[in-house]
PDB file of C-alpha atoms in Angstrom:
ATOM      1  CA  UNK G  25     -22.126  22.417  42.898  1.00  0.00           C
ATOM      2  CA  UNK G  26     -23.622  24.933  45.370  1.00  0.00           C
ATOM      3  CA  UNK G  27     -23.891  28.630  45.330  1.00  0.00           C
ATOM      4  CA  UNK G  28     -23.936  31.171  48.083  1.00  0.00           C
ATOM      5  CA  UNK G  29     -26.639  32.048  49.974  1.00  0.00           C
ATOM      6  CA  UNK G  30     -27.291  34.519  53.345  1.00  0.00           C
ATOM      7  CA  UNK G  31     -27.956  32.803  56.423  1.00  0.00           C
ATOM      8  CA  UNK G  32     -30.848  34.714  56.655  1.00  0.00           C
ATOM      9  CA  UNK G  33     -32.836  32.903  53.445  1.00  0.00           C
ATOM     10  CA  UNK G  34     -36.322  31.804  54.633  1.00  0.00           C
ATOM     11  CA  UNK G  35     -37.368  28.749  53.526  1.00  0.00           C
ATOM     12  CA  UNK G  36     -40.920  27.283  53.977  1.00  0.00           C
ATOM     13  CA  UNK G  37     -41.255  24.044  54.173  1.00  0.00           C
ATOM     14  CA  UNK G  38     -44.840  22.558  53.530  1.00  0.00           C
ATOM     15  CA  UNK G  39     -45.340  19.135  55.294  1.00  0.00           C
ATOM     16  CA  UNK G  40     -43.137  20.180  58.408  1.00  0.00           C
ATOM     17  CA  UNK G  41     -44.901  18.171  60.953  1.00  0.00           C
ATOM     18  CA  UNK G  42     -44.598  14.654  59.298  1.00  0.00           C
ATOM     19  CA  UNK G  43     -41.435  12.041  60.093  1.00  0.00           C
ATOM     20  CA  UNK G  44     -39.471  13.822  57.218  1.00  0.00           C
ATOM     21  CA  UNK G  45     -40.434  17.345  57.327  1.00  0.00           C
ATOM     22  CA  UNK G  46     -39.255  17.319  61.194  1.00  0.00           C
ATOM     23  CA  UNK G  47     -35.802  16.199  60.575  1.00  0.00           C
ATOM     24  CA  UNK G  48     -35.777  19.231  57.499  1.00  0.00           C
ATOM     25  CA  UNK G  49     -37.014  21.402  59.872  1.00  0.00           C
ATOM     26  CA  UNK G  50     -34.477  20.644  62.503  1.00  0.00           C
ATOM     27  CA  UNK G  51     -31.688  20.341  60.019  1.00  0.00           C
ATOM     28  CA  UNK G  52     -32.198  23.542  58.232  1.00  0.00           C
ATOM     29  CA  UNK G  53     -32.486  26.102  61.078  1.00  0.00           C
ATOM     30  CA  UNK G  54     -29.349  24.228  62.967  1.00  0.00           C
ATOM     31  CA  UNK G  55     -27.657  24.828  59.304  1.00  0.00           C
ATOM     32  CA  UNK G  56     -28.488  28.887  59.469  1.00  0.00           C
ATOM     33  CA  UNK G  57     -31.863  29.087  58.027  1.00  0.00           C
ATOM     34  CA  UNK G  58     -35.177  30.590  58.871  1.00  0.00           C
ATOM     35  CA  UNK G  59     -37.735  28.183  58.453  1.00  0.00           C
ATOM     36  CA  UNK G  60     -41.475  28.498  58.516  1.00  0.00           C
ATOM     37  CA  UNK G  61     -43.168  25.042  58.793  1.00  0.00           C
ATOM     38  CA  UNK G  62     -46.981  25.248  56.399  1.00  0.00           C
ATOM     39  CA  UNK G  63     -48.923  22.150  57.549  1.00  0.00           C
ATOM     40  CA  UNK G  64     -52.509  21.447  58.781  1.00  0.00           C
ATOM     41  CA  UNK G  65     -50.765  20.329  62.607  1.00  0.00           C
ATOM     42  CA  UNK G  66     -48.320  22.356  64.373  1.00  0.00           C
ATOM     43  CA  UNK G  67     -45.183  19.958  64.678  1.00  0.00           C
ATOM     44  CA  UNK G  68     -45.190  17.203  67.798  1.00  0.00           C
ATOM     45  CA  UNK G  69     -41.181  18.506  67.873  1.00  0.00           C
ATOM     46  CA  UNK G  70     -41.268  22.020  67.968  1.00  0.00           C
ATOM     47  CA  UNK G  71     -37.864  23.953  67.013  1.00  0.00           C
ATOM     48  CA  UNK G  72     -37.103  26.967  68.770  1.00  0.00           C
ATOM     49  CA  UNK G  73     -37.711  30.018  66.007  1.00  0.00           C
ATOM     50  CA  UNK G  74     -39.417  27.992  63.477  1.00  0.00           C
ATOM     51  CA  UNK G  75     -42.982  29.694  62.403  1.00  0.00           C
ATOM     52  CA  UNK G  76     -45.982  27.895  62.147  1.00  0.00           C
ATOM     53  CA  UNK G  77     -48.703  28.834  59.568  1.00  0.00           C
ATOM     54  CA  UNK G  78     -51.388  26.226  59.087  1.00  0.00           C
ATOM     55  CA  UNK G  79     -52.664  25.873  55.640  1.00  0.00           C
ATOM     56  CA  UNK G  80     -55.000  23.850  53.819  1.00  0.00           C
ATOM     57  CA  UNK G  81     -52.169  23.128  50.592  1.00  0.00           C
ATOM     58  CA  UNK G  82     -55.440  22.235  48.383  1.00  0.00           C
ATOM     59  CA  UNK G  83     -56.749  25.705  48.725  1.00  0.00           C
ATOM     60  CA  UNK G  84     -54.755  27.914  46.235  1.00  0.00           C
ATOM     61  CA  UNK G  85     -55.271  30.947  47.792  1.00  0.00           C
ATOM     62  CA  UNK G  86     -54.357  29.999  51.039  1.00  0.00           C
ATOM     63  CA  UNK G  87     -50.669  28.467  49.066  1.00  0.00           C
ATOM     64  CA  UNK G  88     -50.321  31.671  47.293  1.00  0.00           C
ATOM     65  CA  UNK G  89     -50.580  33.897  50.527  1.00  0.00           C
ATOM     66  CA  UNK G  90     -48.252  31.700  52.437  1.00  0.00           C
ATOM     67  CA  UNK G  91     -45.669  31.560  50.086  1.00  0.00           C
ATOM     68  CA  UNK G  92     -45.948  35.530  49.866  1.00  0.00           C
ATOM     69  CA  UNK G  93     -46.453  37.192  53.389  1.00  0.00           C
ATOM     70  CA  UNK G  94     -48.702  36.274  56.583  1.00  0.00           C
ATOM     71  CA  UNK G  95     -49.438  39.764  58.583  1.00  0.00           C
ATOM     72  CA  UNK G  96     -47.477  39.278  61.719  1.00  0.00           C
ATOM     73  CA  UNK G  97     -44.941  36.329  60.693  1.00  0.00           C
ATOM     74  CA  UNK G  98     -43.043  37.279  58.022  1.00  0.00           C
ATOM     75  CA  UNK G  99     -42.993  39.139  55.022  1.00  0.00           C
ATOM     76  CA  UNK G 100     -41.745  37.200  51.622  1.00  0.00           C
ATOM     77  CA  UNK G 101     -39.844  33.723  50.934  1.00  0.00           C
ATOM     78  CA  UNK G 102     -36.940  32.840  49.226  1.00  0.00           C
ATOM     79  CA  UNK G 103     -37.482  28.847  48.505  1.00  0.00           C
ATOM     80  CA  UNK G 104     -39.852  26.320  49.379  1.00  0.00           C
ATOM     81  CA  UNK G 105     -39.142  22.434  50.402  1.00  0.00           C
ATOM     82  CA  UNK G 106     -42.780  20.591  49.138  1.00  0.00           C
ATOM     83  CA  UNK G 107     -43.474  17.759  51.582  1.00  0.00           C
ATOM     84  CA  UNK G 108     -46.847  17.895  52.336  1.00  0.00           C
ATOM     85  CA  UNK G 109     -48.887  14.790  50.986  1.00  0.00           C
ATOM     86  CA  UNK G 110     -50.755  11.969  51.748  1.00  0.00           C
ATOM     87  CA  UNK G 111     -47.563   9.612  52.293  1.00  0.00           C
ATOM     88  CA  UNK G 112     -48.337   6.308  51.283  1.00  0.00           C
ATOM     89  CA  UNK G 113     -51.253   4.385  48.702  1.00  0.00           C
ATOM     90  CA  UNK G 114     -54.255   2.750  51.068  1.00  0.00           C
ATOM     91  CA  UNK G 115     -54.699   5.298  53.592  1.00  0.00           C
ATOM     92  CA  UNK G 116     -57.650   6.722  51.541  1.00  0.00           C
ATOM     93  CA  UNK G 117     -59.552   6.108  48.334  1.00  0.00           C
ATOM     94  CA  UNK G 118     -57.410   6.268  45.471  1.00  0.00           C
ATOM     95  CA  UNK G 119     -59.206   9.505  43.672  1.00  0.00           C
ATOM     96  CA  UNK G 120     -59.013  11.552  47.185  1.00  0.00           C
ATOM     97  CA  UNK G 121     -55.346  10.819  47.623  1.00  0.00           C
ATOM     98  CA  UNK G 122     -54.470  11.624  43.489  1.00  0.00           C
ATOM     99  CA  UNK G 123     -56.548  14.445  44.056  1.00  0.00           C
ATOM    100  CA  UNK G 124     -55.303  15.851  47.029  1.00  0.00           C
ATOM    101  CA  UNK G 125     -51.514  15.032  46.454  1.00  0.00           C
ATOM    102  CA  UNK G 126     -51.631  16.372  42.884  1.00  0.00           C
ATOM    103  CA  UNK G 127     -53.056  19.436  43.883  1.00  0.00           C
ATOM    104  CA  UNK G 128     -51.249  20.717  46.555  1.00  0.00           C
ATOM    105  CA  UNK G 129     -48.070  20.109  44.356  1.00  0.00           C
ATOM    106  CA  UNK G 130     -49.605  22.151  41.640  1.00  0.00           C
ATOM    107  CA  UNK G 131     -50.404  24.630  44.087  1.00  0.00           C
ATOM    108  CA  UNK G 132     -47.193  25.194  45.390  1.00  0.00           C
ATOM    109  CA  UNK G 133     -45.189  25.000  41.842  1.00  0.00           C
ATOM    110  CA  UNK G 134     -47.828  27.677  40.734  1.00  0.00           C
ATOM    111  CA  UNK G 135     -47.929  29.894  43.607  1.00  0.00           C
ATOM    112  CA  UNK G 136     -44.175  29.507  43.913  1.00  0.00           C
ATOM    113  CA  UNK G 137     -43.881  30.751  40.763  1.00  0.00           C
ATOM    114  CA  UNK G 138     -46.349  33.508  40.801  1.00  0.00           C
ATOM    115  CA  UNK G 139     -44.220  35.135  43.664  1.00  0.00           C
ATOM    116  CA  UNK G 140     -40.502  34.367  42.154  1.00  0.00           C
ATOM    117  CA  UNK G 141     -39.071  32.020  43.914  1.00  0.00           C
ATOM    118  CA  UNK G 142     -37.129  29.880  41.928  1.00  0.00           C
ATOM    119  CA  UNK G 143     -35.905  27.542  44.058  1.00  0.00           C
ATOM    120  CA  UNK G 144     -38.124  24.319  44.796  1.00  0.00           C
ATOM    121  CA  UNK G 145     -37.142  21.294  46.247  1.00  0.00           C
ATOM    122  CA  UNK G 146     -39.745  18.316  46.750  1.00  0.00           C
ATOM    123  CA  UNK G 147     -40.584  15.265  47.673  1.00  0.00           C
ATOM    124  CA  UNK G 148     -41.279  12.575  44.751  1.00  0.00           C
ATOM    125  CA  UNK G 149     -40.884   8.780  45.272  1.00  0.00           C
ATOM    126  CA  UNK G 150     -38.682   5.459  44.766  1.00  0.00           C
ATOM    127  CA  UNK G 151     -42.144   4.024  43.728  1.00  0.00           C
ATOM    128  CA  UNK G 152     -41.738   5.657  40.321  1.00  0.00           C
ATOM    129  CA  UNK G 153     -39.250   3.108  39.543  1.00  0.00           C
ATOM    130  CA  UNK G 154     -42.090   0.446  39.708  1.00  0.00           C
ATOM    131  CA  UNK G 155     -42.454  -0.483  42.989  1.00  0.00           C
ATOM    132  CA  UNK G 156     -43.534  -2.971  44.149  1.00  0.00           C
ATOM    133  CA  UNK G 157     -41.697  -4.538  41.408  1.00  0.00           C
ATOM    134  CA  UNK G 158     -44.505  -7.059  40.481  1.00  0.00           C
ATOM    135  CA  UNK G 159     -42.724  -6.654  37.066  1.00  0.00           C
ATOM    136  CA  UNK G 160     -39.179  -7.188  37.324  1.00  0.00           C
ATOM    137  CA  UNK G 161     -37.427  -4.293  37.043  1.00  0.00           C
ATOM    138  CA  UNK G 162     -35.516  -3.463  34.151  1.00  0.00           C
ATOM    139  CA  UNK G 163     -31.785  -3.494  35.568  1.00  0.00           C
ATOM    140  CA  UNK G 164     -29.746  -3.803  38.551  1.00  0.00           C
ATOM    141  CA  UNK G 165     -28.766  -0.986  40.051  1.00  0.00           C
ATOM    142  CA  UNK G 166     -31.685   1.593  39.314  1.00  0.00           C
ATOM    143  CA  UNK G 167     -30.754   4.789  38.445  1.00  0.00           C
ATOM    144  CA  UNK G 168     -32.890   7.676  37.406  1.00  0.00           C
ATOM    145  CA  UNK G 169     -32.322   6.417  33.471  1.00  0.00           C
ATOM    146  CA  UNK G 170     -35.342   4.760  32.231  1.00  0.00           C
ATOM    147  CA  UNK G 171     -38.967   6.054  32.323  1.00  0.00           C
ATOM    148  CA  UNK G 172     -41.041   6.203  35.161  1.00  0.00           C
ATOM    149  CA  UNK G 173     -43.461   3.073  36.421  1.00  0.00           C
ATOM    150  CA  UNK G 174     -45.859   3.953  38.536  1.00  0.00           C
ATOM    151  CA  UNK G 175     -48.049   1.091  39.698  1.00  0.00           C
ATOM    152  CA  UNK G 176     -50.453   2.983  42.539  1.00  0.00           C
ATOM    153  CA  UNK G 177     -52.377   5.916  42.708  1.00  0.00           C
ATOM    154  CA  UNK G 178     -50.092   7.396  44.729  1.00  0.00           C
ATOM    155  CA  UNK G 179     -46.927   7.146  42.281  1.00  0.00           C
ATOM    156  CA  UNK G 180     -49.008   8.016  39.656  1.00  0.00           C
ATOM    157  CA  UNK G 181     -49.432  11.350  40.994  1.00  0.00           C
ATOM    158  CA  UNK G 182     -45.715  11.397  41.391  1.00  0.00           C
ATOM    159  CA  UNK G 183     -45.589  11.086  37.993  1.00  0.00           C
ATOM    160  CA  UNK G 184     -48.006  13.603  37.071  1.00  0.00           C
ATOM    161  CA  UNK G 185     -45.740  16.144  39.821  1.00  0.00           C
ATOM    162  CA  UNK G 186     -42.217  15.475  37.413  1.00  0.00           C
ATOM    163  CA  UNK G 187     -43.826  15.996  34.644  1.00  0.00           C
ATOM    164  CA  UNK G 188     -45.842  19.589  35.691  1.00  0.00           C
ATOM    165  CA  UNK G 189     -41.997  20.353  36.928  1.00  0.00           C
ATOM    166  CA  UNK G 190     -41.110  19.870  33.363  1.00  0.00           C
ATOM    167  CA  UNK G 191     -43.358  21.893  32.144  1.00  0.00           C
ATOM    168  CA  UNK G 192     -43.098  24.664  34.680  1.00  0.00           C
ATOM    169  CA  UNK G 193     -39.467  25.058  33.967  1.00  0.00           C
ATOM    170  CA  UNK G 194     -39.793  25.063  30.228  1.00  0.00           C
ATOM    171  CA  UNK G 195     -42.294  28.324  31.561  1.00  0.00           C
ATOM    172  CA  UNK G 196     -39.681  29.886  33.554  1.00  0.00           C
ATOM    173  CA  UNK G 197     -36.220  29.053  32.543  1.00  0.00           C
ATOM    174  CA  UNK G 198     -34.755  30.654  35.707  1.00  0.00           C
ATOM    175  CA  UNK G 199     -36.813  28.227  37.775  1.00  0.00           C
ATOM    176  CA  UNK G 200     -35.327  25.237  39.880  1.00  0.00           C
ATOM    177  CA  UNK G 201     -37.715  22.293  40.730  1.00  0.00           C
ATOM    178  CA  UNK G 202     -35.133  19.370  41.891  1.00  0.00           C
ATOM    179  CA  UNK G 203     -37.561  16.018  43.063  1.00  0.00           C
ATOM    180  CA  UNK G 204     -35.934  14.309  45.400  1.00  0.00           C
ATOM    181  CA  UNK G 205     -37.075  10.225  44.938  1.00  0.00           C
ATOM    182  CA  UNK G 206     -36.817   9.101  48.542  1.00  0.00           C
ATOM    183  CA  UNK G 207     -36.454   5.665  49.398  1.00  0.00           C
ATOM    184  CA  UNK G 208     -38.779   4.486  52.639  1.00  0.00           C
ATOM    185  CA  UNK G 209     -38.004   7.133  55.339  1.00  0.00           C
ATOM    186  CA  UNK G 210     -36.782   5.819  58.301  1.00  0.00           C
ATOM    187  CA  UNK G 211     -35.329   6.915  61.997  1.00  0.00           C
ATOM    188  CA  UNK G 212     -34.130   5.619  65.178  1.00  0.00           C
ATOM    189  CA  UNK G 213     -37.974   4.766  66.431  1.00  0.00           C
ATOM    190  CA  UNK G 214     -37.942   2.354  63.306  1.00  0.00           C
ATOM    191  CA  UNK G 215     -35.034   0.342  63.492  1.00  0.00           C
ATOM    192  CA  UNK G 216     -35.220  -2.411  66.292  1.00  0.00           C
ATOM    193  CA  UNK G 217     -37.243  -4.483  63.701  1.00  0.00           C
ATOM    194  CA  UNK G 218     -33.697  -4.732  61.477  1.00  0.00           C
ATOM    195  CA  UNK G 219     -32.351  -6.730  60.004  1.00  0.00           C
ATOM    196  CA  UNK G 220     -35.287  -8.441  57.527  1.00  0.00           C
ATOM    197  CA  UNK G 221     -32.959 -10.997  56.782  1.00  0.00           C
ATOM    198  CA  UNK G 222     -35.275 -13.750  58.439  1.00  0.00           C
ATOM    199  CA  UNK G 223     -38.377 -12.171  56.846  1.00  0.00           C
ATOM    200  CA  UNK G 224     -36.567 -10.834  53.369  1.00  0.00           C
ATOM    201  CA  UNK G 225     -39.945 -10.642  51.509  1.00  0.00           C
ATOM    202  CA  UNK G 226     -40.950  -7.375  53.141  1.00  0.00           C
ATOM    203  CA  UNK G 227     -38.855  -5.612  51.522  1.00  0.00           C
ATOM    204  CA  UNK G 228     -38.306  -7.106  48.758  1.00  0.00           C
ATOM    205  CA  UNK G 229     -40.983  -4.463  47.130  1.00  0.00           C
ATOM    206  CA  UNK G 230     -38.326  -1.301  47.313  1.00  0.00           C
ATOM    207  CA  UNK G 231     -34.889  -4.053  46.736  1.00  0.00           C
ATOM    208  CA  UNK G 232     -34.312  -3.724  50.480  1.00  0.00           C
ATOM    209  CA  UNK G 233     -33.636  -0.319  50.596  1.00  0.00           C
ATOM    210  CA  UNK G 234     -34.058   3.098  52.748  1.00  0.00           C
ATOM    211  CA  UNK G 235     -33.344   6.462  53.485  1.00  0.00           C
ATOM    212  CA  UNK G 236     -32.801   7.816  57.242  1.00  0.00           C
ATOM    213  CA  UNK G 237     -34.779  11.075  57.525  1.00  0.00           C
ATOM    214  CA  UNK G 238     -31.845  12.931  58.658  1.00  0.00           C
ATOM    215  CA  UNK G 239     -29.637  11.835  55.226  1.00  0.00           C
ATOM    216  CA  UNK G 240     -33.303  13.070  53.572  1.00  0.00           C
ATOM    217  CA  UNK G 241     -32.558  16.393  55.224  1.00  0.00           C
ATOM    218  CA  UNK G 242     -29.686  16.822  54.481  1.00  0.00           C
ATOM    219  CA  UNK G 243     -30.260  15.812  50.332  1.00  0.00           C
ATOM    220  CA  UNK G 244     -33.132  18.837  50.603  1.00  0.00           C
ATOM    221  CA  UNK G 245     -30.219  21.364  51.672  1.00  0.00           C
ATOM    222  CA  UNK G 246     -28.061  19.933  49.109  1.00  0.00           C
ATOM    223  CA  UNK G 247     -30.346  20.765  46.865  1.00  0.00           C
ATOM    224  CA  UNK G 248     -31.333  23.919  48.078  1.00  0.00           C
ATOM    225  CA  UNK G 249     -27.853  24.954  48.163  1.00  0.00           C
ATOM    226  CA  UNK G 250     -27.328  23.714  44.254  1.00  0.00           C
ATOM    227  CA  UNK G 251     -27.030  25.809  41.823  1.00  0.00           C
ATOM    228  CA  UNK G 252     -28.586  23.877  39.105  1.00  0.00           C
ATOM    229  CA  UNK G 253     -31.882  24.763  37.257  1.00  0.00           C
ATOM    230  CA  UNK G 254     -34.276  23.712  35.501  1.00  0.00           C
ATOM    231  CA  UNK G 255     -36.106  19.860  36.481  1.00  0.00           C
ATOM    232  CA  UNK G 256     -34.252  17.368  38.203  1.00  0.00           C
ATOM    233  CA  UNK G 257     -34.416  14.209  39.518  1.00  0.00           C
ATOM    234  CA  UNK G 258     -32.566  12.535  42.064  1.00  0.00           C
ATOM    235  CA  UNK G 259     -33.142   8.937  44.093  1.00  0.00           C
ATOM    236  CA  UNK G 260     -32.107   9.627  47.477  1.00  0.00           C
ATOM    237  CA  UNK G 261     -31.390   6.391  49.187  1.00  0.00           C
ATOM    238  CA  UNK G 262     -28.887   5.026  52.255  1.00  0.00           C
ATOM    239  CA  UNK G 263     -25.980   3.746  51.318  1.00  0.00           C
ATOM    240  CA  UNK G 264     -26.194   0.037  52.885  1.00  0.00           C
ATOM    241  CA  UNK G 265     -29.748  -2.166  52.709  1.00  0.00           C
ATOM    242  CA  UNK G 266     -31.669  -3.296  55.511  1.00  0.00           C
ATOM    243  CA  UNK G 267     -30.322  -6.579  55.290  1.00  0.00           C
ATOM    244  CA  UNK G 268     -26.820  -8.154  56.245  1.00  0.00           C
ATOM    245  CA  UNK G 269     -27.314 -10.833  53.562  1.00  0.00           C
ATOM    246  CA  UNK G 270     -24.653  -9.494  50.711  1.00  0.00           C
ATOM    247  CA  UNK G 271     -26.721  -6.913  48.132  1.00  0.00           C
ATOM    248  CA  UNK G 272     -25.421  -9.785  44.914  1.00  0.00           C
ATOM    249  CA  UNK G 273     -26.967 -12.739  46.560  1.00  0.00           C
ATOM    250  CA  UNK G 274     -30.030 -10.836  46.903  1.00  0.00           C
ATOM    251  CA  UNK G 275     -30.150 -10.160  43.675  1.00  0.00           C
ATOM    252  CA  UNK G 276     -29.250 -13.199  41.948  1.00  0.00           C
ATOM    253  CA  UNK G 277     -32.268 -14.980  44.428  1.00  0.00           C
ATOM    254  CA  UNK G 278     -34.983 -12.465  43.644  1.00  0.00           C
ATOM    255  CA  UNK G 279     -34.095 -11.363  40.065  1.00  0.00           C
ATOM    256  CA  UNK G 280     -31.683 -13.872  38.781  1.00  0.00           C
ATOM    257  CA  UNK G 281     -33.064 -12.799  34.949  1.00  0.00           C
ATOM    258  CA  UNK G 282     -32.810  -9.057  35.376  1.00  0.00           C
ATOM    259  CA  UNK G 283     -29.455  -7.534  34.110  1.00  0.00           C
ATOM    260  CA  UNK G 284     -26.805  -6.547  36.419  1.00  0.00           C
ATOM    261  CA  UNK G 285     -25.119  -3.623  35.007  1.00  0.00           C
ATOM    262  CA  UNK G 286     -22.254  -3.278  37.247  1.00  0.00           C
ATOM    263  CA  UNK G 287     -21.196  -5.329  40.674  1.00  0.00           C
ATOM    264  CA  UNK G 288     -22.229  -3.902  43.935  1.00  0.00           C
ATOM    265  CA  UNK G 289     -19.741  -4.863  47.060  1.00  0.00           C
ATOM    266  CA  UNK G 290     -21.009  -6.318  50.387  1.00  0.00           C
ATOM    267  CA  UNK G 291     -24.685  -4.234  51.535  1.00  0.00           C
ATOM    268  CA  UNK G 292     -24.323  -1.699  48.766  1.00  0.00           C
ATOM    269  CA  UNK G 293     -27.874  -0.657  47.817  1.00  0.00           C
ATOM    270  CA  UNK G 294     -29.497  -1.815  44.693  1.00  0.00           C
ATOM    271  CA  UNK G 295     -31.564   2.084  44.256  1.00  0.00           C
ATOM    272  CA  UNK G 296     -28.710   3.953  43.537  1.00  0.00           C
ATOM    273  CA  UNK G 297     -27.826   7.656  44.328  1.00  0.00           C
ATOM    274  CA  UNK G 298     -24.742   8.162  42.390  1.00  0.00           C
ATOM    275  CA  UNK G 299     -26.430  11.319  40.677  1.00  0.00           C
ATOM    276  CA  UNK G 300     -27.327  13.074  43.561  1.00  0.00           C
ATOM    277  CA  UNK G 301     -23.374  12.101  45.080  1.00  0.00           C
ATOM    278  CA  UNK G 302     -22.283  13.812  41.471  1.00  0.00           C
ATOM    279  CA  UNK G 303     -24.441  16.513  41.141  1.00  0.00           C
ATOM    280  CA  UNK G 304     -25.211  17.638  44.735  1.00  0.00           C
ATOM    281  CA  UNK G 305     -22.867  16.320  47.176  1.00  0.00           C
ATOM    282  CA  UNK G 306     -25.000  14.450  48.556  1.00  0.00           C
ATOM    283  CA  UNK G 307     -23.448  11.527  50.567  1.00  0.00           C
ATOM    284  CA  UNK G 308     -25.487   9.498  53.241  1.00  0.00           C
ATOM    285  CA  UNK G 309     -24.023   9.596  57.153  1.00  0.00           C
ATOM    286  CA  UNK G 310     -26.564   7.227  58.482  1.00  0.00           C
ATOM    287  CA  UNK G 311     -27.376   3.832  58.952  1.00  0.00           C
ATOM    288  CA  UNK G 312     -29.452   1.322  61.251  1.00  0.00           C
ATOM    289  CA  UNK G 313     -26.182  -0.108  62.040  1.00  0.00           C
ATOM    290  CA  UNK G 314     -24.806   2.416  63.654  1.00  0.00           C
ATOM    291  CA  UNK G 315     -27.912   2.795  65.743  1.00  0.00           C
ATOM    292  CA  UNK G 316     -27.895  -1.010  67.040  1.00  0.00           C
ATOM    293  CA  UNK G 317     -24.173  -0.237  68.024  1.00  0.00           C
ATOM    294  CA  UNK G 318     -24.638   2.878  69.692  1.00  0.00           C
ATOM    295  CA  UNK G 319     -27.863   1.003  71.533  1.00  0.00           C
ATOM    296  CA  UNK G 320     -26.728  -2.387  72.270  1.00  0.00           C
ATOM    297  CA  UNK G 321     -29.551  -3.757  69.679  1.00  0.00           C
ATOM    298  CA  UNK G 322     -27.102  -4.726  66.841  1.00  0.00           C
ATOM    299  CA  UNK G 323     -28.060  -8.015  65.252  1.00  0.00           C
ATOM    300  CA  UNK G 324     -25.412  -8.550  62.865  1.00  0.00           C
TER     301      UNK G 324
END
């Protein structure tokens, strides 16, 4: 499932300064290794040894260099975590966030490859399963089985990234590009506002589910630390829902028609991340419940 590595492997991490990228920067140098954080803002949370290189990840040359050696910093890189995109459709014109989303992904798979590092881990999306689910989806639990649906912009160029990952491991059969489909990213700033079970239609559009960033960190090391190859992809989800409503009545209330392929117990998710449990080890450790305990703020 995982193969060794030095503690000294330097991994740069595009996208270091957003909500996700600052738990994966925490979490890898507190797991042993050097990080350097590529991003257009130094980080708000600054770790202690991390490098900062700012970079424009549209601008090729600037990717290629990074990934290769910046006089002063450092001097080659051993694996790259791709997080650095616009995050979400609507917060620009559709074109400008394809555009720029698409091509700093094929920046970074190209460059990545141009210097020989074969071992890429980045961020795709839930929304390729077809959220916001305006069309039922196609079974209950999802799984990474059926073909992709995007529905925005924005998981269109998902789309577009898993398929160039395809095709750049077909290239290189050495290479590893593992996309990691996170569910919405969430963390303790985020939470007071659960449970939704008063207001269940906002989030009915992702079937109630999330990820906390630090359980996203930790699936990026798991699959760093995997010694797969080739394309891969892997929802990454919690392993409860935001709700305290059971996960079956849910389902039977919102998609009554859509198959149920198997029974899920109490707040079991409907995204599920079986694969990534069976073929990297990954296995959330946090929940919003366990911050309304520790904070007094439990609802239910």
């Amino acid at each position: 499932m995982s193969s060794p590595r030095t503690p000294t492997t330097r991994v740069a991490v595009t996208g270091g300064s957003g909500k996700l990228g600052r738990a994966v920067v925490r979490h890898l140098a507190e797991h042993g290794y050097e990080v350097v954080l590529l991003d257009r803002v130094p980080s708000p949370d600054p770790v202690e040894g991390v490098v900062f290189v700012k970079v424009d990840l549209t601008d090729y040359g600037q990717v290629a260099q990074a990934l290769t050696s910046v006089d002063d910093r450092y001097d080659h890189i051993d694996a790259v975590v791709h997080l650095g995109a616009i995050p979400a459709p609507g917060l620009v014109p559709n074109a400008a966030l394809f555009t720029n989303n698409v091509t700093s992904s094929y920046n970074v798979f190209a460059a990545a490859r141009a210097a020989k590092i074969r071992n890429v881990v980045w961020a795709s999306s839930e929304t390729l399963l077809g959220i916001p689910f305006d069309i039922d989806p196609p079974y209950l639990p999802l799984d990474e089985e059926y073909p992709v649906r995007p529905e925005s912009s924005y998981s269109l160029g998902k789309a577009v990234e898993e398929e160039m990952a395809r095709h750049f491991t077909r290239w290189d059969r050495q290479l590893k590009l593992i996309g990691l489909r996170f569910s919405n990213v969430m963390d303790d700033g985020d939470y007071s506002e659960y449970p939704f079970d008063e207001t269940p239609e906002k989030r009915t559009f992702n079937l109630f589910s999330y990820i906390d960033a630090r359980d996203g960190a930790q699936a990026v090391r798991k699959a760093l630390e995997s010694d797969l190859v080739g394309f891969e992809a892997f929802i990454i989800a919690a392993s409860d829902t935001v709700m305290n409503t059971p996960t079956a009545v849910l389902a039977e209330q919102y998609w009554p028609q859509v198959e149920k392929r198997r029974a899920v117990e109490g707040v079991e998710p409907l995204l599920s991340s079986d694969k990534a449990r069976d073929l990297l080890g990954f296995v959330p450790e946090y929940s919003w419940r366990e911050w309304g305990e520790r904070t007094g703020n439990h609802r239910g």
